Amino acid sequence: MTGWSGAGGSALLAGLIAAVAWMQPAAAQGSGSALLDAIKARGQVLCGTADTVPGFSLPDSKGVMRGLDADSCRAVAAAVLGDAGKVKFVATTIQNRFTALQSGEIDLLARGTTWTLGREANLGLEFAWVNYYDGTGFLVKASSGVKSARALDGATICVQPGTSTELAINDYFRVNRMTFTPVLIADVAEIRGAFLSDRCDAYSTDASALATFRFSQGDKAKDLVLLPEIISKEPLGVMVRKGDDKWFDVVRWTFIAMITAEEKGITSANVDTFLNSNDPDVRRLLGLEGDMGKALGLDNKWAYNVIRQVGNLGELWDRNIAPMGVSRGINNIWTKGGLQYAPPIR
């Protein structure tokens, strides 16, 4: 009788183990992502946000986090855990946001962070998708009489240190042979207070943040002027750590699912009416055929859960950004003249 000892027996045993593993369901084998498996075991997605920015991440009067970044996190939780509520929001600052992600304190970062080569090449992090296309702008007092950024030569400008905005301002003034004096303040509330109390001539950050800040001033909004120049490209993305490709795929395709839903006219309110659709794209999106979820290490209803519980990308915009008085513009889907374009789910 043949035993299990020797090279031949070892090879046979290894082959049987591999065969048994191949026959096991994906859930039993694991998703192929250490982080995804850890999140499933934990039952919660840890998401880094700012928690101070209206329209993006700011608690409401009941302490519930609201905003585009917050809903981006909820969408990932719905895809992974089937429940958009299973997300823990972790407040991060400009200074510690990358460290928090690098150290594993958070699973993803959704904090108005600009996608740049330097960040992706040097930090061990990568951008899964862009949830807001933005650009650096300037806000001034109407009483200053300034109508253009070219009139800011010699001005003092309030800006957060360590941001892409600081770099963009330096580049803009250098190219235009102008000078300025930076007033560097890290805290958002403090920097806005400094601007309103005339510690600086202008306040510079992403144009969306300037527009929402101006809008938040109510009757005094007319006293503030958003200058027409947008001096940089600021694609604000959701970041993950490098080295876990499956987790990267999950976060990326969560956003693609929301764009696809908007392209198809599928919303949180009508998604169930599409369950009898004959459209192959819709059927794959909603998990009715194709095993797209299984390929990601998720339930095949992953995208259905995202749409039903959080909405399509347009719903996120209408719920969070539109009330701030910001035009959607290039953030629209491609069929409406914007940049959001979904690769096929197939």
JSON list of C-alpha atoms in Angstrom, two decimals, residues 57-277:
[
{"chain": "A", "resi": 57, "resn": "SER", "atom": "CA", "xyz": [-18.20, 66.00, 5.51]},
{"chain": "A", "resi": 58, "resn": "LEU", "atom": "CA", "xyz": [-19.91, 67.81, 8.33]},
{"chain": "A", "resi": 59, "resn": "PRO", "atom": "CA", "xyz": [-22.14, 66.46, 11.13]},
{"chain": "A", "resi": 60, "resn": "ASP", "atom": "CA", "xyz": [-25.72, 67.73, 11.09]},
{"chain": "A", "resi": 61, "resn": "SER", "atom": "CA", "xyz": [-27.68, 68.93, 14.14]},
{"chain": "A", "resi": 62, "resn": "LYS", "atom": "CA", "xyz": [-28.19, 65.30, 15.19]},
{"chain": "A", "resi": 63, "resn": "GLY", "atom": "CA", "xyz": [-24.53, 64.39, 14.84]},
{"chain": "A", "resi": 64, "resn": "VAL", "atom": "CA", "xyz": [-25.01, 62.45, 11.58]},
{"chain": "A", "resi": 65, "resn": "MET", "atom": "CA", "xyz": [-22.16, 62.95, 9.13]},
{"chain": "A", "resi": 66, "resn": "ARG", "atom": "CA", "xyz": [-23.39, 64.52, 5.90]},
{"chain": "A", "resi": 67, "resn": "GLY", "atom": "CA", "xyz": [-21.71, 65.33, 2.60]},
{"chain": "A", "resi": 68, "resn": "LEU", "atom": "CA", "xyz": [-20.31, 63.97, -0.64]},
{"chain": "A", "resi": 69, "resn": "ASP", "atom": "CA", "xyz": [-17.26, 62.43, 1.02]},
{"chain": "A", "resi": 70, "resn": "ALA", "atom": "CA", "xyz": [-19.39, 60.94, 3.79]},
{"chain": "A", "resi": 71, "resn": "ASP", "atom": "CA", "xyz": [-21.75, 59.37, 1.25]},
{"chain": "A", "resi": 72, "resn": "SER", "atom": "CA", "xyz": [-18.76, 58.07, -0.72]},
{"chain": "A", "resi": 73, "resn": "CYS", "atom": "CA", "xyz": [-17.75, 56.17, 2.42]},
{"chain": "A", "resi": 74, "resn": "ARG", "atom": "CA", "xyz": [-21.32, 54.91, 2.90]},
{"chain": "A", "resi": 75, "resn": "ALA", "atom": "CA", "xyz": [-21.36, 53.63, -0.67]},
{"chain": "A", "resi": 76, "resn": "VAL", "atom": "CA", "xyz": [-18.26, 51.52, -0.04]},
{"chain": "A", "resi": 77, "resn": "ALA", "atom": "CA", "xyz": [-19.81, 50.13, 3.17]},
{"chain": "A", "resi": 78, "resn": "ALA", "atom": "CA", "xyz": [-22.98, 49.22, 1.27]},
{"chain": "A", "resi": 79, "resn": "ALA", "atom": "CA", "xyz": [-20.93, 47.42, -1.38]},
{"chain": "A", "resi": 80, "resn": "VAL", "atom": "CA", "xyz": [-18.76, 45.49, 1.08]},
{"chain": "A", "resi": 81, "resn": "LEU", "atom": "CA", "xyz": [-21.09, 44.85, 4.02]},
{"chain": "A", "resi": 82, "resn": "GLY", "atom": "CA", "xyz": [-24.52, 45.30, 2.46]},
{"chain": "A", "resi": 83, "resn": "ASP", "atom": "CA", "xyz": [-25.27, 48.11, 4.90]},
{"chain": "A", "resi": 84, "resn": "ALA", "atom": "CA", "xyz": [-24.40, 51.76, 4.25]},
{"chain": "A", "resi": 85, "resn": "GLY", "atom": "CA", "xyz": [-24.65, 52.44, 7.97]},
{"chain": "A", "resi": 86, "resn": "LYS", "atom": "CA", "xyz": [-21.71, 50.21, 8.82]},
{"chain": "A", "resi": 87, "resn": "VAL", "atom": "CA", "xyz": [-19.08, 52.92, 8.52]},
{"chain": "A", "resi": 88, "resn": "LYS", "atom": "CA", "xyz": [-17.09, 54.68, 11.22]},
{"chain": "A", "resi": 89, "resn": "PHE", "atom": "CA", "xyz": [-16.03, 58.23, 10.35]},
{"chain": "A", "resi": 90, "resn": "VAL", "atom": "CA", "xyz": [-12.57, 59.10, 11.61]},
{"chain": "A", "resi": 91, "resn": "ALA", "atom": "CA", "xyz": [-11.73, 62.81, 11.71]},
{"chain": "A", "resi": 92, "resn": "THR", "atom": "CA", "xyz": [-8.43, 63.60, 10.00]},
{"chain": "A", "resi": 93, "resn": "THR", "atom": "CA", "xyz": [-6.50, 66.81, 9.47]},
{"chain": "A", "resi": 94, "resn": "ILE", "atom": "CA", "xyz": [-4.43, 68.13, 6.59]},
{"chain": "A", "resi": 95, "resn": "GLN", "atom": "CA", "xyz": [-1.35, 67.12, 8.55]},
{"chain": "A", "resi": 96, "resn": "ASN", "atom": "CA", "xyz": [-2.29, 63.57, 9.65]},
{"chain": "A", "resi": 97, "resn": "ARG", "atom": "CA", "xyz": [-4.57, 62.33, 6.84]},
{"chain": "A", "resi": 98, "resn": "PHE", "atom": "CA", "xyz": [-1.88, 60.41, 4.96]},
{"chain": "A", "resi": 99, "resn": "THR", "atom": "CA", "xyz": [-0.31, 58.97, 8.11]},
{"chain": "A", "resi": 100, "resn": "ALA", "atom": "CA", "xyz": [-3.72, 57.74, 9.24]},
{"chain": "A", "resi": 101, "resn": "LEU", "atom": "CA", "xyz": [-4.13, 55.80, 6.02]},
{"chain": "A", "resi": 102, "resn": "GLN", "atom": "CA", "xyz": [-0.54, 54.56, 5.90]},
{"chain": "A", "resi": 103, "resn": "SER", "atom": "CA", "xyz": [-0.72, 53.24, 9.46]},
{"chain": "A", "resi": 104, "resn": "GLY", "atom": "CA", "xyz": [-4.00, 51.38, 8.96]},
{"chain": "A", "resi": 105, "resn": "GLU", "atom": "CA", "xyz": [-5.98, 53.64, 11.30]},
{"chain": "A", "resi": 106, "resn": "ILE", "atom": "CA", "xyz": [-8.43, 54.03, 8.42]},
{"chain": "A", "resi": 107, "resn": "ASP", "atom": "CA", "xyz": [-9.32, 51.83, 5.44]},
{"chain": "A", "resi": 108, "resn": "LEU", "atom": "CA", "xyz": [-9.81, 54.65, 2.97]},
{"chain": "A", "resi": 109, "resn": "LEU", "atom": "CA", "xyz": [-9.47, 58.43, 2.89]},
{"chain": "A", "resi": 110, "resn": "ALA", "atom": "CA", "xyz": [-12.24, 60.65, 1.50]},
{"chain": "A", "resi": 111, "resn": "ARG", "atom": "CA", "xyz": [-11.12, 64.13, 2.46]},
{"chain": "A", "resi": 112, "resn": "GLY", "atom": "CA", "xyz": [-11.00, 66.44, -0.54]},
{"chain": "A", "resi": 113, "resn": "THR", "atom": "CA", "xyz": [-7.49, 65.25, -1.41]},
{"chain": "A", "resi": 114, "resn": "THR", "atom": "CA", "xyz": [-6.01, 66.18, -4.80]},
{"chain": "A", "resi": 115, "resn": "TRP", "atom": "CA", "xyz": [-4.70, 63.37, -7.01]},
{"chain": "A", "resi": 116, "resn": "THR", "atom": "CA", "xyz": [-1.08, 64.21, -7.86]},
{"chain": "A", "resi": 117, "resn": "LEU", "atom": "CA", "xyz": [1.91, 62.25, -9.12]},
{"chain": "A", "resi": 118, "resn": "GLY", "atom": "CA", "xyz": [3.98, 63.15, -6.08]},
{"chain": "A", "resi": 119, "resn": "ARG", "atom": "CA", "xyz": [1.42, 61.81, -3.64]},
{"chain": "A", "resi": 120, "resn": "GLU", "atom": "CA", "xyz": [0.78, 58.61, -5.54]},
{"chain": "A", "resi": 121, "resn": "ALA", "atom": "CA", "xyz": [4.46, 57.93, -6.21]},
{"chain": "A", "resi": 122, "resn": "ASN", "atom": "CA", "xyz": [5.89, 58.79, -2.79]},
{"chain": "A", "resi": 123, "resn": "LEU", "atom": "CA", "xyz": [3.35, 57.94, -0.11]},
{"chain": "A", "resi": 124, "resn": "GLY", "atom": "CA", "xyz": [2.59, 54.26, -0.69]},
{"chain": "A", "resi": 125, "resn": "LEU", "atom": "CA", "xyz": [-1.00, 55.31, -1.41]},
{"chain": "A", "resi": 126, "resn": "GLU", "atom": "CA", "xyz": [-3.14, 55.47, -4.54]},
{"chain": "A", "resi": 127, "resn": "PHE", "atom": "CA", "xyz": [-6.31, 57.13, -5.77]},
{"chain": "A", "resi": 128, "resn": "ALA", "atom": "CA", "xyz": [-9.18, 54.78, -6.55]},
{"chain": "A", "resi": 129, "resn": "TRP", "atom": "CA", "xyz": [-11.42, 57.37, -8.18]},
{"chain": "A", "resi": 130, "resn": "VAL", "atom": "CA", "xyz": [-12.22, 61.09, -8.43]},
{"chain": "A", "resi": 131, "resn": "ASN", "atom": "CA", "xyz": [-15.45, 62.06, -6.70]},
{"chain": "A", "resi": 132, "resn": "TYR", "atom": "CA", "xyz": [-15.10, 65.79, -7.35]},
{"chain": "A", "resi": 133, "resn": "TYR", "atom": "CA", "xyz": [-13.25, 67.73, -10.07]},
{"chain": "A", "resi": 134, "resn": "ASP", "atom": "CA", "xyz": [-12.17, 71.04, -8.57]},
{"chain": "A", "resi": 135, "resn": "GLY", "atom": "CA", "xyz": [-9.62, 73.84, -8.92]},
{"chain": "A", "resi": 136, "resn": "THR", "atom": "CA", "xyz": [-7.89, 76.47, -6.79]},
{"chain": "A", "resi": 137, "resn": "GLY", "atom": "CA", "xyz": [-9.68, 79.81, -6.54]},
{"chain": "A", "resi": 138, "resn": "PHE", "atom": "CA", "xyz": [-9.59, 83.06, -4.57]},
{"chain": "A", "resi": 139, "resn": "LEU", "atom": "CA", "xyz": [-12.19, 84.73, -2.36]},
{"chain": "A", "resi": 140, "resn": "VAL", "atom": "CA", "xyz": [-11.93, 88.45, -1.59]},
{"chain": "A", "resi": 141, "resn": "LYS", "atom": "CA", "xyz": [-14.03, 91.12, 0.11]},
{"chain": "A", "resi": 142, "resn": "ALA", "atom": "CA", "xyz": [-16.30, 93.02, -2.27]},
{"chain": "A", "resi": 143, "resn": "SER", "atom": "CA", "xyz": [-15.10, 96.23, -0.59]},
{"chain": "A", "resi": 144, "resn": "SER", "atom": "CA", "xyz": [-11.56, 95.58, -1.88]},
{"chain": "A", "resi": 145, "resn": "GLY", "atom": "CA", "xyz": [-12.64, 96.29, -5.43]},
{"chain": "A", "resi": 146, "resn": "VAL", "atom": "CA", "xyz": [-10.53, 93.37, -6.68]},
{"chain": "A", "resi": 147, "resn": "LYS", "atom": "CA", "xyz": [-12.09, 91.73, -9.76]},
{"chain": "A", "resi": 148, "resn": "SER", "atom": "CA", "xyz": [-9.27, 89.43, -10.90]},
{"chain": "A", "resi": 149, "resn": "ALA", "atom": "CA", "xyz": [-6.53, 87.32, -9.37]},
{"chain": "A", "resi": 150, "resn": "ARG", "atom": "CA", "xyz": [-4.05, 89.34, -11.44]},
{"chain": "A", "resi": 151, "resn": "ALA", "atom": "CA", "xyz": [-4.82, 92.27, -9.14]},
{"chain": "A", "resi": 152, "resn": "LEU", "atom": "CA", "xyz": [-3.50, 90.36, -6.10]},
{"chain": "A", "resi": 153, "resn": "ASP", "atom": "CA", "xyz": [0.15, 91.28, -6.67]},
{"chain": "A", "resi": 154, "resn": "GLY", "atom": "CA", "xyz": [1.64, 92.05, -3.26]},
{"chain": "A", "resi": 155, "resn": "ALA", "atom": "CA", "xyz": [-1.41, 90.74, -1.40]},
{"chain": "A", "resi": 156, "resn": "THR", "atom": "CA", "xyz": [-1.52, 88.66, 1.77]},
{"chain": "A", "resi": 157, "resn": "ILE", "atom": "CA", "xyz": [-3.30, 85.35, 1.19]},
{"chain": "A", "resi": 158, "resn": "CYS", "atom": "CA", "xyz": [-4.73, 82.97, 3.80]},
{"chain": "A", "resi": 159, "resn": "VAL", "atom": "CA", "xyz": [-3.98, 79.36, 2.88]},
{"chain": "A", "resi": 160, "resn": "GLN", "atom": "CA", "xyz": [-3.66, 76.01, 4.64]},
{"chain": "A", "resi": 161, "resn": "PRO", "atom": "CA", "xyz": [-0.06, 74.75, 4.80]},
{"chain": "A", "resi": 162, "resn": "GLY", "atom": "CA", "xyz": [0.90, 71.42, 3.24]},
{"chain": "A", "resi": 163, "resn": "THR", "atom": "CA", "xyz": [-1.90, 71.51, 0.68]},
{"chain": "A", "resi": 164, "resn": "SER", "atom": "CA", "xyz": [-1.89, 71.41, -3.11]},
{"chain": "A", "resi": 165, "resn": "THR", "atom": "CA", "xyz": [-3.46, 74.89, -2.90]},
{"chain": "A", "resi": 166, "resn": "GLU", "atom": "CA", "xyz": [-0.26, 76.27, -1.39]},
{"chain": "A", "resi": 167, "resn": "LEU", "atom": "CA", "xyz": [1.73, 74.82, -4.29]},
{"chain": "A", "resi": 168, "resn": "ALA", "atom": "CA", "xyz": [-0.77, 76.09, -6.88]},
{"chain": "A", "resi": 169, "resn": "ILE", "atom": "CA", "xyz": [-0.58, 79.66, -5.52]},
{"chain": "A", "resi": 170, "resn": "ASN", "atom": "CA", "xyz": [3.20, 79.62, -5.57]},
{"chain": "A", "resi": 171, "resn": "ASP", "atom": "CA", "xyz": [3.21, 78.40, -9.17]},
{"chain": "A", "resi": 172, "resn": "TYR", "atom": "CA", "xyz": [0.59, 80.96, -10.28]},
{"chain": "A", "resi": 173, "resn": "PHE", "atom": "CA", "xyz": [2.38, 83.94, -8.77]},
{"chain": "A", "resi": 174, "resn": "ARG", "atom": "CA", "xyz": [5.74, 82.74, -10.07]},
{"chain": "A", "resi": 175, "resn": "VAL", "atom": "CA", "xyz": [4.47, 82.32, -13.64]},
{"chain": "A", "resi": 176, "resn": "ASN", "atom": "CA", "xyz": [2.82, 85.74, -13.57]},
{"chain": "A", "resi": 177, "resn": "ARG", "atom": "CA", "xyz": [5.85, 87.40, -11.92]},
{"chain": "A", "resi": 178, "resn": "MET", "atom": "CA", "xyz": [3.80, 88.51, -8.96]},
{"chain": "A", "resi": 179, "resn": "THR", "atom": "CA", "xyz": [4.51, 88.38, -5.24]},
{"chain": "A", "resi": 180, "resn": "PHE", "atom": "CA", "xyz": [2.36, 87.56, -2.23]},
{"chain": "A", "resi": 181, "resn": "THR", "atom": "CA", "xyz": [2.70, 86.97, 1.49]},
{"chain": "A", "resi": 182, "resn": "PRO", "atom": "CA", "xyz": [1.17, 83.71, 2.73]},
{"chain": "A", "resi": 183, "resn": "VAL", "atom": "CA", "xyz": [-0.71, 83.59, 6.02]},
{"chain": "A", "resi": 184, "resn": "LEU", "atom": "CA", "xyz": [-0.46, 79.90, 6.88]},
{"chain": "A", "resi": 185, "resn": "ILE", "atom": "CA", "xyz": [-3.24, 78.56, 9.12]},
{"chain": "A", "resi": 186, "resn": "ALA", "atom": "CA", "xyz": [-4.08, 74.86, 9.39]},
{"chain": "A", "resi": 187, "resn": "ASP", "atom": "CA", "xyz": [-7.50, 74.99, 11.04]},
{"chain": "A", "resi": 188, "resn": "VAL", "atom": "CA", "xyz": [-10.40, 75.64, 8.64]},
{"chain": "A", "resi": 189, "resn": "ALA", "atom": "CA", "xyz": [-12.48, 77.66, 11.10]},
{"chain": "A", "resi": 190, "resn": "GLU", "atom": "CA", "xyz": [-9.49, 79.75, 12.11]},
{"chain": "A", "resi": 191, "resn": "ILE", "atom": "CA", "xyz": [-8.42, 80.49, 8.56]},
{"chain": "A", "resi": 192, "resn": "ARG", "atom": "CA", "xyz": [-11.93, 81.62, 7.64]},
{"chain": "A", "resi": 193, "resn": "GLY", "atom": "CA", "xyz": [-12.10, 83.79, 10.73]},
{"chain": "A", "resi": 194, "resn": "ALA", "atom": "CA", "xyz": [-8.74, 85.33, 9.82]},
{"chain": "A", "resi": 195, "resn": "PHE", "atom": "CA", "xyz": [-10.03, 86.21, 6.37]},
{"chain": "A", "resi": 196, "resn": "LEU", "atom": "CA", "xyz": [-13.27, 87.71, 7.67]},
{"chain": "A", "resi": 197, "resn": "SER", "atom": "CA", "xyz": [-11.34, 89.77, 10.25]},
{"chain": "A", "resi": 198, "resn": "ASP", "atom": "CA", "xyz": [-9.03, 91.20, 7.54]},
{"chain": "A", "resi": 199, "resn": "ARG", "atom": "CA", "xyz": [-5.85, 89.39, 8.55]},
{"chain": "A", "resi": 200, "resn": "CYS", "atom": "CA", "xyz": [-5.39, 88.65, 4.86]},
{"chain": "A", "resi": 201, "resn": "ASP", "atom": "CA", "xyz": [-6.53, 90.21, 1.59]},
{"chain": "A", "resi": 202, "resn": "ALA", "atom": "CA", "xyz": [-7.71, 86.95, 0.06]},
{"chain": "A", "resi": 203, "resn": "TYR", "atom": "CA", "xyz": [-8.57, 83.40, 1.06]},
{"chain": "A", "resi": 204, "resn": "SER", "atom": "CA", "xyz": [-7.51, 80.60, -1.28]},
{"chain": "A", "resi": 205, "resn": "THR", "atom": "CA", "xyz": [-8.49, 76.96, -1.40]},
{"chain": "A", "resi": 206, "resn": "ASP", "atom": "CA", "xyz": [-10.55, 74.72, -3.70]},
{"chain": "A", "resi": 207, "resn": "ALA", "atom": "CA", "xyz": [-13.18, 76.80, -5.49]},
{"chain": "A", "resi": 208, "resn": "SER", "atom": "CA", "xyz": [-15.95, 74.48, -4.27]},
{"chain": "A", "resi": 209, "resn": "ALA", "atom": "CA", "xyz": [-15.00, 75.10, -0.64]},
{"chain": "A", "resi": 210, "resn": "LEU", "atom": "CA", "xyz": [-14.88, 78.85, -1.26]},
{"chain": "A", "resi": 211, "resn": "ALA", "atom": "CA", "xyz": [-18.31, 78.78, -2.88]},
{"chain": "A", "resi": 212, "resn": "THR", "atom": "CA", "xyz": [-19.85, 76.79, -0.04]},
{"chain": "A", "resi": 213, "resn": "PHE", "atom": "CA", "xyz": [-18.21, 79.04, 2.57]},
{"chain": "A", "resi": 214, "resn": "ARG", "atom": "CA", "xyz": [-19.56, 82.13, 0.81]},
{"chain": "A", "resi": 215, "resn": "PHE", "atom": "CA", "xyz": [-23.01, 80.53, 0.62]},
{"chain": "A", "resi": 216, "resn": "SER", "atom": "CA", "xyz": [-22.91, 79.74, 4.33]},
{"chain": "A", "resi": 217, "resn": "GLN", "atom": "CA", "xyz": [-22.62, 83.46, 5.15]},
{"chain": "A", "resi": 218, "resn": "GLY", "atom": "CA", "xyz": [-26.30, 84.01, 4.35]},
{"chain": "A", "resi": 219, "resn": "ASP", "atom": "CA", "xyz": [-27.15, 87.69, 3.89]},
{"chain": "A", "resi": 220, "resn": "LYS", "atom": "CA", "xyz": [-23.46, 88.58, 4.12]},
{"chain": "A", "resi": 221, "resn": "ALA", "atom": "CA", "xyz": [-22.57, 86.39, 1.11]},
{"chain": "A", "resi": 222, "resn": "LYS", "atom": "CA", "xyz": [-22.93, 89.46, -1.12]},
{"chain": "A", "resi": 223, "resn": "ASP", "atom": "CA", "xyz": [-19.98, 91.01, 0.70]},
{"chain": "A", "resi": 224, "resn": "LEU", "atom": "CA", "xyz": [-17.66, 88.30, -0.63]},
{"chain": "A", "resi": 225, "resn": "VAL", "atom": "CA", "xyz": [-16.51, 87.83, -4.23]},
{"chain": "A", "resi": 226, "resn": "LEU", "atom": "CA", "xyz": [-15.25, 84.59, -5.76]},
{"chain": "A", "resi": 227, "resn": "LEU", "atom": "CA", "xyz": [-12.74, 85.67, -8.40]},
{"chain": "A", "resi": 228, "resn": "PRO", "atom": "CA", "xyz": [-13.24, 84.18, -11.89]},
{"chain": "A", "resi": 229, "resn": "GLU", "atom": "CA", "xyz": [-9.81, 82.56, -12.24]},
{"chain": "A", "resi": 230, "resn": "ILE", "atom": "CA", "xyz": [-9.36, 78.85, -11.51]},
{"chain": "A", "resi": 231, "resn": "ILE", "atom": "CA", "xyz": [-5.59, 78.51, -11.37]},
{"chain": "A", "resi": 232, "resn": "SER", "atom": "CA", "xyz": [-5.10, 74.76, -11.06]},
{"chain": "A", "resi": 233, "resn": "LYS", "atom": "CA", "xyz": [-6.56, 71.33, -11.72]},
{"chain": "A", "resi": 234, "resn": "GLU", "atom": "CA", "xyz": [-7.66, 69.69, -8.46]},
{"chain": "A", "resi": 235, "resn": "PRO", "atom": "CA", "xyz": [-9.19, 66.24, -9.01]},
{"chain": "A", "resi": 236, "resn": "LEU", "atom": "CA", "xyz": [-10.29, 65.30, -5.50]},
{"chain": "A", "resi": 237, "resn": "GLY", "atom": "CA", "xyz": [-10.07, 61.56, -5.02]},
{"chain": "A", "resi": 238, "resn": "VAL", "atom": "CA", "xyz": [-10.67, 58.72, -2.60]},
{"chain": "A", "resi": 239, "resn": "MET", "atom": "CA", "xyz": [-7.42, 57.08, -1.49]},
{"chain": "A", "resi": 240, "resn": "VAL", "atom": "CA", "xyz": [-6.40, 53.60, -0.36]},
{"chain": "A", "resi": 241, "resn": "ARG", "atom": "CA", "xyz": [-3.09, 51.98, 0.55]},
{"chain": "A", "resi": 242, "resn": "LYS", "atom": "CA", "xyz": [-1.04, 50.37, -2.21]},
{"chain": "A", "resi": 243, "resn": "GLY", "atom": "CA", "xyz": [-0.46, 46.63, -2.16]},
{"chain": "A", "resi": 244, "resn": "ASP", "atom": "CA", "xyz": [-4.03, 45.35, -1.89]},
{"chain": "A", "resi": 245, "resn": "ASP", "atom": "CA", "xyz": [-5.31, 45.31, -5.45]},
{"chain": "A", "resi": 246, "resn": "LYS", "atom": "CA", "xyz": [-8.63, 43.67, -4.61]},
{"chain": "A", "resi": 247, "resn": "TRP", "atom": "CA", "xyz": [-9.53, 46.39, -2.09]},
{"chain": "A", "resi": 248, "resn": "PHE", "atom": "CA", "xyz": [-8.52, 49.03, -4.64]},
{"chain": "A", "resi": 249, "resn": "ASP", "atom": "CA", "xyz": [-10.86, 47.34, -7.15]},
{"chain": "A", "resi": 250, "resn": "VAL", "atom": "CA", "xyz": [-13.76, 47.34, -4.71]},
{"chain": "A", "resi": 251, "resn": "VAL", "atom": "CA", "xyz": [-13.46, 51.07, -3.95]},
{"chain": "A", "resi": 252, "resn": "ARG", "atom": "CA", "xyz": [-12.94, 52.02, -7.61]},
{"chain": "A", "resi": 253, "resn": "TRP", "atom": "CA", "xyz": [-15.86, 49.96, -8.94]},
{"chain": "A", "resi": 254, "resn": "THR", "atom": "CA", "xyz": [-18.18, 51.24, -6.24]},
{"chain": "A", "resi": 255, "resn": "PHE", "atom": "CA", "xyz": [-17.88, 54.69, -7.83]},
{"chain": "A", "resi": 256, "resn": "ILE", "atom": "CA", "xyz": [-18.19, 53.26, -11.32]},
{"chain": "A", "resi": 257, "resn": "ALA", "atom": "CA", "xyz": [-21.41, 51.54, -10.26]},
{"chain": "A", "resi": 258, "resn": "MET", "atom": "CA", "xyz": [-22.88, 54.87, -9.12]},
{"chain": "A", "resi": 259, "resn": "ILE", "atom": "CA", "xyz": [-21.93, 56.54, -12.41]},
{"chain": "A", "resi": 260, "resn": "THR", "atom": "CA", "xyz": [-23.35, 53.64, -14.41]},
{"chain": "A", "resi": 261, "resn": "ALA", "atom": "CA", "xyz": [-26.60, 53.87, -12.46]},
{"chain": "A", "resi": 262, "resn": "GLU", "atom": "CA", "xyz": [-26.93, 57.55, -13.31]},
{"chain": "A", "resi": 263, "resn": "GLU", "atom": "CA", "xyz": [-26.19, 56.85, -16.98]},
{"chain": "A", "resi": 264, "resn": "LYS", "atom": "CA", "xyz": [-28.99, 54.27, -16.98]},
{"chain": "A", "resi": 265, "resn": "GLY", "atom": "CA", "xyz": [-31.43, 56.45, -15.06]},
{"chain": "A", "resi": 266, "resn": "ILE", "atom": "CA", "xyz": [-31.42, 54.12, -12.06]},
{"chain": "A", "resi": 267, "resn": "THR", "atom": "CA", "xyz": [-31.98, 55.82, -8.70]},
{"chain": "A", "resi": 268, "resn": "SER", "atom": "CA", "xyz": [-32.44, 54.77, -5.10]},
{"chain": "A", "resi": 269, "resn": "ALA", "atom": "CA", "xyz": [-36.18, 55.30, -5.56]},
{"chain": "A", "resi": 270, "resn": "ASN", "atom": "CA", "xyz": [-36.69, 53.30, -8.78]},
{"chain": "A", "resi": 271, "resn": "VAL", "atom": "CA", "xyz": [-33.96, 50.64, -8.65]},
{"chain": "A", "resi": 272, "resn": "ASP", "atom": "CA", "xyz": [-36.42, 47.84, -7.89]},
{"chain": "A", "resi": 273, "resn": "THR", "atom": "CA", "xyz": [-38.33, 48.56, -11.11]},
{"chain": "A", "resi": 274, "resn": "PHE", "atom": "CA", "xyz": [-35.17, 47.64, -13.04]},
{"chain": "A", "resi": 275, "resn": "LEU", "atom": "CA", "xyz": [-34.98, 44.11, -11.60]},
{"chain": "A", "resi": 276, "resn": "ASN", "atom": "CA", "xyz": [-36.98, 42.82, -14.59]},
{"chain": "A", "resi": 277, "resn": "SER", "atom": "CA", "xyz": [-34.87, 44.70, -17.13]}
]
